[in-house]
XYZ file of C-alpha atoms in Angstrom:
51
model
C 101.105 107.239 77.063
C 102.594 104.435 75.298
C 100.377 105.712 72.322
C 101.420 108.949 73.062
C 105.258 108.208 72.586
C 106.182 108.491 75.892
C 109.297 106.469 77.201
C 108.858 104.018 80.269
C 110.818 106.804 82.570
C 108.554 109.759 81.462
C 105.391 107.578 81.845
C 106.556 106.561 85.460
C 107.138 110.182 86.019
C 103.636 111.172 85.209
C 102.210 107.887 87.076
C 104.863 108.550 89.733
C 105.534 104.806 89.738
C 109.204 102.961 89.371
C 110.515 102.370 85.832
C 110.556 98.913 87.003
C 106.675 98.840 87.694
C 106.603 100.784 84.573
C 108.305 98.180 82.807
C 106.253 94.842 84.214
C 102.998 96.632 83.031
C 104.402 97.356 79.549
C 105.344 93.502 79.318
C 101.932 92.166 80.707
C 100.185 94.486 78.362
C 102.573 93.010 75.421
C 101.369 89.531 76.508
C 98.071 90.348 76.385
C 98.115 91.416 72.797
C 100.475 88.944 71.529
C 103.457 91.015 70.672
C 106.860 91.888 71.703
C 107.425 95.396 71.120
C 105.878 98.987 71.321
C 105.710 99.513 67.857
C 104.017 96.251 67.337
C 102.055 96.580 70.480
C 100.350 100.001 68.996
C 99.416 98.297 65.564
C 97.461 95.567 67.452
C 95.840 98.081 69.853
C 94.693 99.777 66.516
C 93.788 96.565 64.897
C 91.430 95.763 68.064
C 90.560 99.539 67.850
C 91.609 99.996 71.535
C 93.148 103.466 70.112
């Protein structure tokens, strides 16, 4: 959903989660990819062929 350009609020609405929960999961994804932003995460995911 991040790759689709959805905001944390939109992701939360789609998955019926709180925005805080989405933020925590997003931060965990960034940590696993070794990045600090959505843009960097998308670039790294593309490099790892995750998208």
